[in-house]
Coordinates of C-alpha atoms in Angstrom, one line a residue:
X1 CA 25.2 -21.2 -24.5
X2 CA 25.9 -21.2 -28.5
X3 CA 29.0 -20.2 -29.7
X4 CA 29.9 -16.6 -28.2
X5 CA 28.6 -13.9 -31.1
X6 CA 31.6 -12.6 -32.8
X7 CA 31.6 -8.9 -31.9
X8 CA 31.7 -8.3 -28.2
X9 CA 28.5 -6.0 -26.9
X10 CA 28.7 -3.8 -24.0
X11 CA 28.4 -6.0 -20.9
X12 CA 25.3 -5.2 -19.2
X13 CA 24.2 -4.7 -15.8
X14 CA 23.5 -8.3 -15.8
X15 CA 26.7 -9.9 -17.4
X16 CA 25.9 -12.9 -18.8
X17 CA 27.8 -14.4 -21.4
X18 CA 27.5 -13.1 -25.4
X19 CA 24.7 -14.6 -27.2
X20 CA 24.3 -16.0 -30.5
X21 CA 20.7 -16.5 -31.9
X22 CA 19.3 -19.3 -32.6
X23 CA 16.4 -21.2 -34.8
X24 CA 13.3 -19.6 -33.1
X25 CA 10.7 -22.3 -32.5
X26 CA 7.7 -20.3 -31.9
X27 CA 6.6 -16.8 -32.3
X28 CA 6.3 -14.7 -28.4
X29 CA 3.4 -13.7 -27.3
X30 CA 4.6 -10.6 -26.3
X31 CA 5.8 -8.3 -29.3
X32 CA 10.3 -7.9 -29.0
X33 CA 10.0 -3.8 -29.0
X34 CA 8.0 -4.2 -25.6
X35 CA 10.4 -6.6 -23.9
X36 CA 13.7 -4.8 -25.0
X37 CA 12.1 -1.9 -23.3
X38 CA 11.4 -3.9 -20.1
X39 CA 15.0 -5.0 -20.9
X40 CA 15.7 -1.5 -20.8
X41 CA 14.4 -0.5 -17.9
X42 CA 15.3 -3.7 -16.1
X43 CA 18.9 -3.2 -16.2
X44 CA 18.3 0.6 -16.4
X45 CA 17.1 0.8 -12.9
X46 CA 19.7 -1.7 -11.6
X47 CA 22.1 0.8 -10.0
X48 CA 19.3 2.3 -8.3
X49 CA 18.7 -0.8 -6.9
X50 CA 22.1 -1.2 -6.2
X51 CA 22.2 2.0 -4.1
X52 CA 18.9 1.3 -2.0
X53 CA 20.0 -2.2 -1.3
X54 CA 23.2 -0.5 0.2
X55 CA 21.6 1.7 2.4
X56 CA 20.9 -1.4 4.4
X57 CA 23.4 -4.5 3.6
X58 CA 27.1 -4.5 3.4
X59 CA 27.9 -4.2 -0.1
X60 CA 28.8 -8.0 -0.4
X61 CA 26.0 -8.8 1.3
X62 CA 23.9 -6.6 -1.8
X63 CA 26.0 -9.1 -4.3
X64 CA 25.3 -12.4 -2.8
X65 CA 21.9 -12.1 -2.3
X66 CA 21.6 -10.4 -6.4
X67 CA 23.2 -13.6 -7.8
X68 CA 20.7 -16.3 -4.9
X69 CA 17.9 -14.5 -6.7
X70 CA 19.2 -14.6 -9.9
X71 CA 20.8 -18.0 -9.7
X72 CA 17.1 -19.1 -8.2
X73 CA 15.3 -17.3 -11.6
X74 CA 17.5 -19.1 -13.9
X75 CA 17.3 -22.6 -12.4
X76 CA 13.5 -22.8 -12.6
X77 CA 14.1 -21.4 -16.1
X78 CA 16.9 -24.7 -16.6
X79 CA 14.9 -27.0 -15.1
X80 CA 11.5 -26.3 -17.1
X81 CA 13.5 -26.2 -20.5
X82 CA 15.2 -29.5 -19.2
X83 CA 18.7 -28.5 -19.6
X84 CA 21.4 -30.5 -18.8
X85 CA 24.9 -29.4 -16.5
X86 CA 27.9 -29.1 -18.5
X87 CA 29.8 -32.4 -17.4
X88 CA 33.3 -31.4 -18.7
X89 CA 35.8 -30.2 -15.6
X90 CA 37.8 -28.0 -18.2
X91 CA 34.4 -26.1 -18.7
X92 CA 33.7 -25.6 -15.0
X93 CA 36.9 -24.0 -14.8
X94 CA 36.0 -21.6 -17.2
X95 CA 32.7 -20.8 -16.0
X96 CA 34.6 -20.4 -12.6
X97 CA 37.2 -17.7 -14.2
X98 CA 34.4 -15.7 -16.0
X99 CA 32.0 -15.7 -13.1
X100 CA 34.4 -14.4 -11.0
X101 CA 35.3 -11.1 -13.7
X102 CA 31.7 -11.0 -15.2
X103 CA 30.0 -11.3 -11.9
X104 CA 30.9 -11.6 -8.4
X105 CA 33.7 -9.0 -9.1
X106 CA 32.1 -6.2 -11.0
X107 CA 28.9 -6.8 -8.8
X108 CA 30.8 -6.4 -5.9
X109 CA 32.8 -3.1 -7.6
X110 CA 29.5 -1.1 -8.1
X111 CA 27.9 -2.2 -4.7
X112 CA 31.0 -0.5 -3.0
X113 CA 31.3 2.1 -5.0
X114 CA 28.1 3.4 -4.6
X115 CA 28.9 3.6 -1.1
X116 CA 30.2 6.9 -2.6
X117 CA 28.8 7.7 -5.9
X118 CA 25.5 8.4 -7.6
X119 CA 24.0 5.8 -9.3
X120 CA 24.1 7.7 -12.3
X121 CA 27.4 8.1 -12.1
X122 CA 27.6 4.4 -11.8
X123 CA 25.6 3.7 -14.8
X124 CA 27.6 5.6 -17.2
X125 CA 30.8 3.9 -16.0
X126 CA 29.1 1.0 -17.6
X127 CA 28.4 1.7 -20.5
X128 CA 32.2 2.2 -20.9
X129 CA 32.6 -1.3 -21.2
X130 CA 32.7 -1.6 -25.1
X131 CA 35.6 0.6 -25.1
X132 CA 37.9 -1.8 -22.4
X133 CA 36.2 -4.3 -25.2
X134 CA 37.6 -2.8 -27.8
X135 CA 41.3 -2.1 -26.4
X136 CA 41.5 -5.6 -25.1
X137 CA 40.4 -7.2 -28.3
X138 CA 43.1 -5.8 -30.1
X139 CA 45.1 -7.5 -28.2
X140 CA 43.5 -10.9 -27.3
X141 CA 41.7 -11.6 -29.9
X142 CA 43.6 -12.0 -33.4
X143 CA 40.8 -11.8 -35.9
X144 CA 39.6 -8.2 -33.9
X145 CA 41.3 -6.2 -35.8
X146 CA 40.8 -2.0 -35.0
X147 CA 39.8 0.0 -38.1
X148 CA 40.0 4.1 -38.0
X149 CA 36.8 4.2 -37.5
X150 CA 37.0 2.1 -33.8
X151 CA 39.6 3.7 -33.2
X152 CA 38.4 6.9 -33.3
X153 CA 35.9 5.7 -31.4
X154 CA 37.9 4.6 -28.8
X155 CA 39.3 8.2 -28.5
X156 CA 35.8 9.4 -28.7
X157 CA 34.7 7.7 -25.6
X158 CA 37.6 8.3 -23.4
X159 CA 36.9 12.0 -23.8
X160 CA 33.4 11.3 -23.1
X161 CA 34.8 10.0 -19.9
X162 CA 37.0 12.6 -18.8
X163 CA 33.9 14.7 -19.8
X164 CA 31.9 13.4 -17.0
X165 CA 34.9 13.2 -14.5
X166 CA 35.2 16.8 -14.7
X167 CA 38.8 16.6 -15.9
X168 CA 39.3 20.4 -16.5
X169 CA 38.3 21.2 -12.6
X170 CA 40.9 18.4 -11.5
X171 CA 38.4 16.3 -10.6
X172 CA 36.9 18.3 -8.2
X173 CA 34.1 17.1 -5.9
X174 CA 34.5 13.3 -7.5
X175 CA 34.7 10.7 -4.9
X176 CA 38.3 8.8 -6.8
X177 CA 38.4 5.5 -5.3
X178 CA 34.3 5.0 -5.9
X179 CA 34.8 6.1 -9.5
X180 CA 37.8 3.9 -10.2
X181 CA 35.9 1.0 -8.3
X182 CA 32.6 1.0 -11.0
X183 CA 35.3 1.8 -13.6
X184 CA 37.3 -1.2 -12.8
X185 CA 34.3 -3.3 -12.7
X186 CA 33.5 -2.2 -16.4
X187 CA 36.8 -3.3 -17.7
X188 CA 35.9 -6.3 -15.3
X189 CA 33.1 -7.0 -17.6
X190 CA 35.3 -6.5 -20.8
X191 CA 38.1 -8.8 -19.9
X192 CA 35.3 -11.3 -18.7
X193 CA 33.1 -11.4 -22.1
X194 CA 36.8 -11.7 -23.9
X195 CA 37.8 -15.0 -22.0
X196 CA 34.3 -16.5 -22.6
X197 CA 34.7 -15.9 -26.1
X198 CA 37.8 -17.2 -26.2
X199 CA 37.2 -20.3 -24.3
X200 CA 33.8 -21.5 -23.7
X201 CA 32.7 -20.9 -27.5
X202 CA 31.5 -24.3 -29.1
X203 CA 31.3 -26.1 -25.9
X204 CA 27.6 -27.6 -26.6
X205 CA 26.1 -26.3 -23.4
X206 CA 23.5 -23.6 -24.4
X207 CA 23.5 -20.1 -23.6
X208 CA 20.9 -20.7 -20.6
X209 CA 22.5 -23.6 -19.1
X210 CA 26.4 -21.7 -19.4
X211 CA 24.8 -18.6 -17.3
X212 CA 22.7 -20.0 -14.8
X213 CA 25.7 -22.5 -14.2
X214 CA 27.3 -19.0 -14.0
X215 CA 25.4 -17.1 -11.9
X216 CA 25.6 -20.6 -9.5
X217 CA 29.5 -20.3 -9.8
X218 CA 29.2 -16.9 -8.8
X219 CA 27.0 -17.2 -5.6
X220 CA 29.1 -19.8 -4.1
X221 CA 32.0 -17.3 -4.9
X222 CA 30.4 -14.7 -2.5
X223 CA 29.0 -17.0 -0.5
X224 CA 32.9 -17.9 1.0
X225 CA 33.9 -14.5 0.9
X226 CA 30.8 -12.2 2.5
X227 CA 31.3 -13.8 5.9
X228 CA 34.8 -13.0 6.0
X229 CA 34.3 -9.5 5.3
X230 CA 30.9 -9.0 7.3
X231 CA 29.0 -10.3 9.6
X232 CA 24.8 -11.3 9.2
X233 CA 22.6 -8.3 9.3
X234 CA 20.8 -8.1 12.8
X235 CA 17.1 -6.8 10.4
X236 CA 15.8 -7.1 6.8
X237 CA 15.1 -3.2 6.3
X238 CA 12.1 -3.8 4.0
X239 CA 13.0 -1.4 0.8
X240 CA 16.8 -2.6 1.1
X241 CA 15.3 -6.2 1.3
X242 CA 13.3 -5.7 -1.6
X243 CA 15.6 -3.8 -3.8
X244 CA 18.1 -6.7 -3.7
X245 CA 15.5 -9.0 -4.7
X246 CA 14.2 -7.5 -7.3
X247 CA 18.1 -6.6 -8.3
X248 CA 18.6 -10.5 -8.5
X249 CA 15.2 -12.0 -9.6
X250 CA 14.7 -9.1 -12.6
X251 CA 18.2 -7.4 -13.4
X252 CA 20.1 -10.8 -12.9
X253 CA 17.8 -13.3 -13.5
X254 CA 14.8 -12.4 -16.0
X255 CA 16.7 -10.0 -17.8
X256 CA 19.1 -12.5 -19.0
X257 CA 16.0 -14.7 -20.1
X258 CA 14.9 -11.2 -21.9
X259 CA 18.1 -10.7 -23.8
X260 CA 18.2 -14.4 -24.7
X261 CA 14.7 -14.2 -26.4
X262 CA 15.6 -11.1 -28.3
X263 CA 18.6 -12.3 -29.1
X264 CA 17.0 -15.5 -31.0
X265 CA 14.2 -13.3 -32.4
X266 CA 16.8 -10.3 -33.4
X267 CA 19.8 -10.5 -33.3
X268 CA 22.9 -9.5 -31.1
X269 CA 23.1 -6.5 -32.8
X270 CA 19.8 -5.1 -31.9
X271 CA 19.8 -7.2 -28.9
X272 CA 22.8 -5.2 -27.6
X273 CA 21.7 -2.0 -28.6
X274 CA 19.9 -2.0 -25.1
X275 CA 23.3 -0.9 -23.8
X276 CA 22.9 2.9 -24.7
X277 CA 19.9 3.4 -23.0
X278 CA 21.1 1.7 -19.4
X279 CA 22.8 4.8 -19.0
X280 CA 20.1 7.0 -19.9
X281 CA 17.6 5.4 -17.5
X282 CA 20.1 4.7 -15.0
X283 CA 20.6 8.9 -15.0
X284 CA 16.5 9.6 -15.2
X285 CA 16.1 7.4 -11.9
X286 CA 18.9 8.6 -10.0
X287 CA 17.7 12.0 -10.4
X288 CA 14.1 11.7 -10.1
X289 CA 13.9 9.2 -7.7
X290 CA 16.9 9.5 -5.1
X291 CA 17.3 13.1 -5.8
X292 CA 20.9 12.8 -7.2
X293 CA 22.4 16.3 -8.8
X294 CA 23.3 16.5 -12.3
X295 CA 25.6 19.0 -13.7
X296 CA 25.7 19.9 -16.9
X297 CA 29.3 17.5 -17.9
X298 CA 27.5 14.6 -16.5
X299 CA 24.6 14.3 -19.5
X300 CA 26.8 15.7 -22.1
X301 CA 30.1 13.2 -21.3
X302 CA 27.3 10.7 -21.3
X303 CA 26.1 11.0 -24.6
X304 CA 29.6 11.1 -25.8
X305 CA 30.4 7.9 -24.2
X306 CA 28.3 6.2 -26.2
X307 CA 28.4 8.0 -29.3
X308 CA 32.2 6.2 -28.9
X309 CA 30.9 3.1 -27.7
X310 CA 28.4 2.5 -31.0
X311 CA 31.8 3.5 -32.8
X312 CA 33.7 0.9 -31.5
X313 CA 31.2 -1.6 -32.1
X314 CA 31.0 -0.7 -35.7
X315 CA 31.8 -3.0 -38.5
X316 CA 32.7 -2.0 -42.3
X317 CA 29.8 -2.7 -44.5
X318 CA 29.8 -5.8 -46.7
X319 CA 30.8 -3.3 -50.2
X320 CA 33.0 -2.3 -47.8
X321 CA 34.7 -5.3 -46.4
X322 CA 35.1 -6.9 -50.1
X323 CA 36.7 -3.6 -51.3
X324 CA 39.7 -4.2 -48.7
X325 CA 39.5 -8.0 -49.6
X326 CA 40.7 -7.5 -52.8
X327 CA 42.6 -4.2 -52.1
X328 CA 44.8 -7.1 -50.5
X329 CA 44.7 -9.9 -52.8
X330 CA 46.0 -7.8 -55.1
X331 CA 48.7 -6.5 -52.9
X332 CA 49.9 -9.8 -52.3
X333 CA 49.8 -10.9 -55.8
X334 CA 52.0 -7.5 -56.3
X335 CA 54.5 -8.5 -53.4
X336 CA 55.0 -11.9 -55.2
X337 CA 56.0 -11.1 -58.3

């Protein structure tokens, strides 16, 4: 990929690394409001994916074959745009790092915790992941500096969070170790995005050739660890088998190629903005599809949750930024003299 884009979104369902956009070379066919809401929906219906595929594969067994579909999407993808491997060693070893916390770990996370969880309960621990962003950043990344308004943000979502946990009943009726499992795999996804930007920025591979080599990374990861922990499946249940294809070959694999062309047509901020509805649809298909019960903390935290996330994700306007510039100049012309 380009250079990692400077404020970190909410990892997605798919995890690939930030993008930057780049010089469009011809217009789509397809207009970007229609594919950021196949984007949407993509990733939206993920964790419902996720669930089905587990009622018939070990959960590791649900992660390896995600990334072989991806991985298989994004090399046809590689090879028809004819892009080259990164050669370096030193980059390899960070693509290894960050495909271990942006995918085969967080995959794994929300395939075993859905063992125990709704899938809408899953996809709102996601879309906690710009608020592990923003915590971490403060303290990697020296030029990330929090403002009140992220802050409060911050404190924002976490409430949002406790919100849908229930935290006034005592957590009552929540499965723990599920819910820790897809809320470790969000900060997975935050500490993941924050050591690709810190390392594989500016390493001339593009976006396209750093994820698929990613996603490749990633399989061979699962691939030395799934039969250690399981054994083969004896049958290929058909929905299951499905559902983990299309988990890999859409959520991993075309959505990235999504995001990557809205990206260059858009933006990364509007790119990212599919992160707030994930949730959303994630919630809508759980409940109308698998039958999953809402109460009434679960929408409500939700909504909260991301009205903390877009805070921490916030940046000080450009009127606003030069006002503070030379607020301090002239402090520091005051402290010299």
């Amino acid at each position: 990929m380009s250079a990692p884009c400077q404020q970190p979104a909410a990892p997605p369902a798919a995890s690939a690394p930030p993008l930057t956009p780049a010089p469009a070379t011809r217009r789509p066919a397809v207009d970007w409001r229609i594919r950021f809401a196949a984007l949407s929906l993509i990733w939206g219906f993920s964790f419902l994916l996720i669930k089905v595929g587990t009622q018939g594969f070990a959960p590791f067994q649900v992660t390896l074959g995600r990334l072989l579909a991806g991985t298989a999407v994004l090399a046809v993808a590689m090879a028809m745009r004819r892009e080259r491997l990164p050669r370096s060693a030193r980059t390899w070893g960070h693509i290894t790092v960050a495909a271990f916390f942006l995918n085969a770990l967080p995959f794994s996370l929300f395939s075993y915790a859905e063992l125990t969880i709704p899938s809408t309960l899953a996809g709102i621990c996601n879309a906690t992941s710009p608020l592990w962003g923003m915590a971490l950043s403060v303290v990697a990344l020296s030029e990330d500096r929090p403002t009140r308004r992220r802050v409060a943000g911050l404190g924002v979502g976490f409430l949002g969070v406790l919100t849908v946990l229930g935290a006034w009943q005592g957590f009552s009726g929540l499965d723990l170790p599920g819910t820790g499992m897809a809320l470790l795999a969000s900060f997975s996804y935050a500490v993941g995005w924050i050591y690709v930007r810190r390392t594989l920025a500016g390493t001339g591979s593009s976006t396209l050739t750093l994820t698929g080599s990613q996603l490749f990374i990633g399989t061979l990861q699962l691939a030395v660890v799934t039969p250690v922990f399981t054994s083969a499946p004896d049958t290929f249940p058909l929905l299951p088998t499905l559902s983990v294809l299309a988990l890999g070959a859409l959520g991993t694999g075309l959505a990235v190629l999504l995001q990557y062309g809205l990206v260059q047509e858009v933006g990364p901020t509007t790119g990212q903005m599919v992160t707030y509805f994930i949730p959303v649809i994630a919630t809508a298909a759980g409940v109308a599809l698998l039958g999953e019960q809402l109460t009434w903390n679960t929408p409500v935290g939700a909504v909260i949750v991301l009205a903390g996330a877009a805070l921490t994700q916030s940046r000080p306007s450009a009127t606003t930024a030069a006002r503070t510039g030379t607020a301090g100049d002239r402090t520091k012309r005051l402290s010299r003299t």
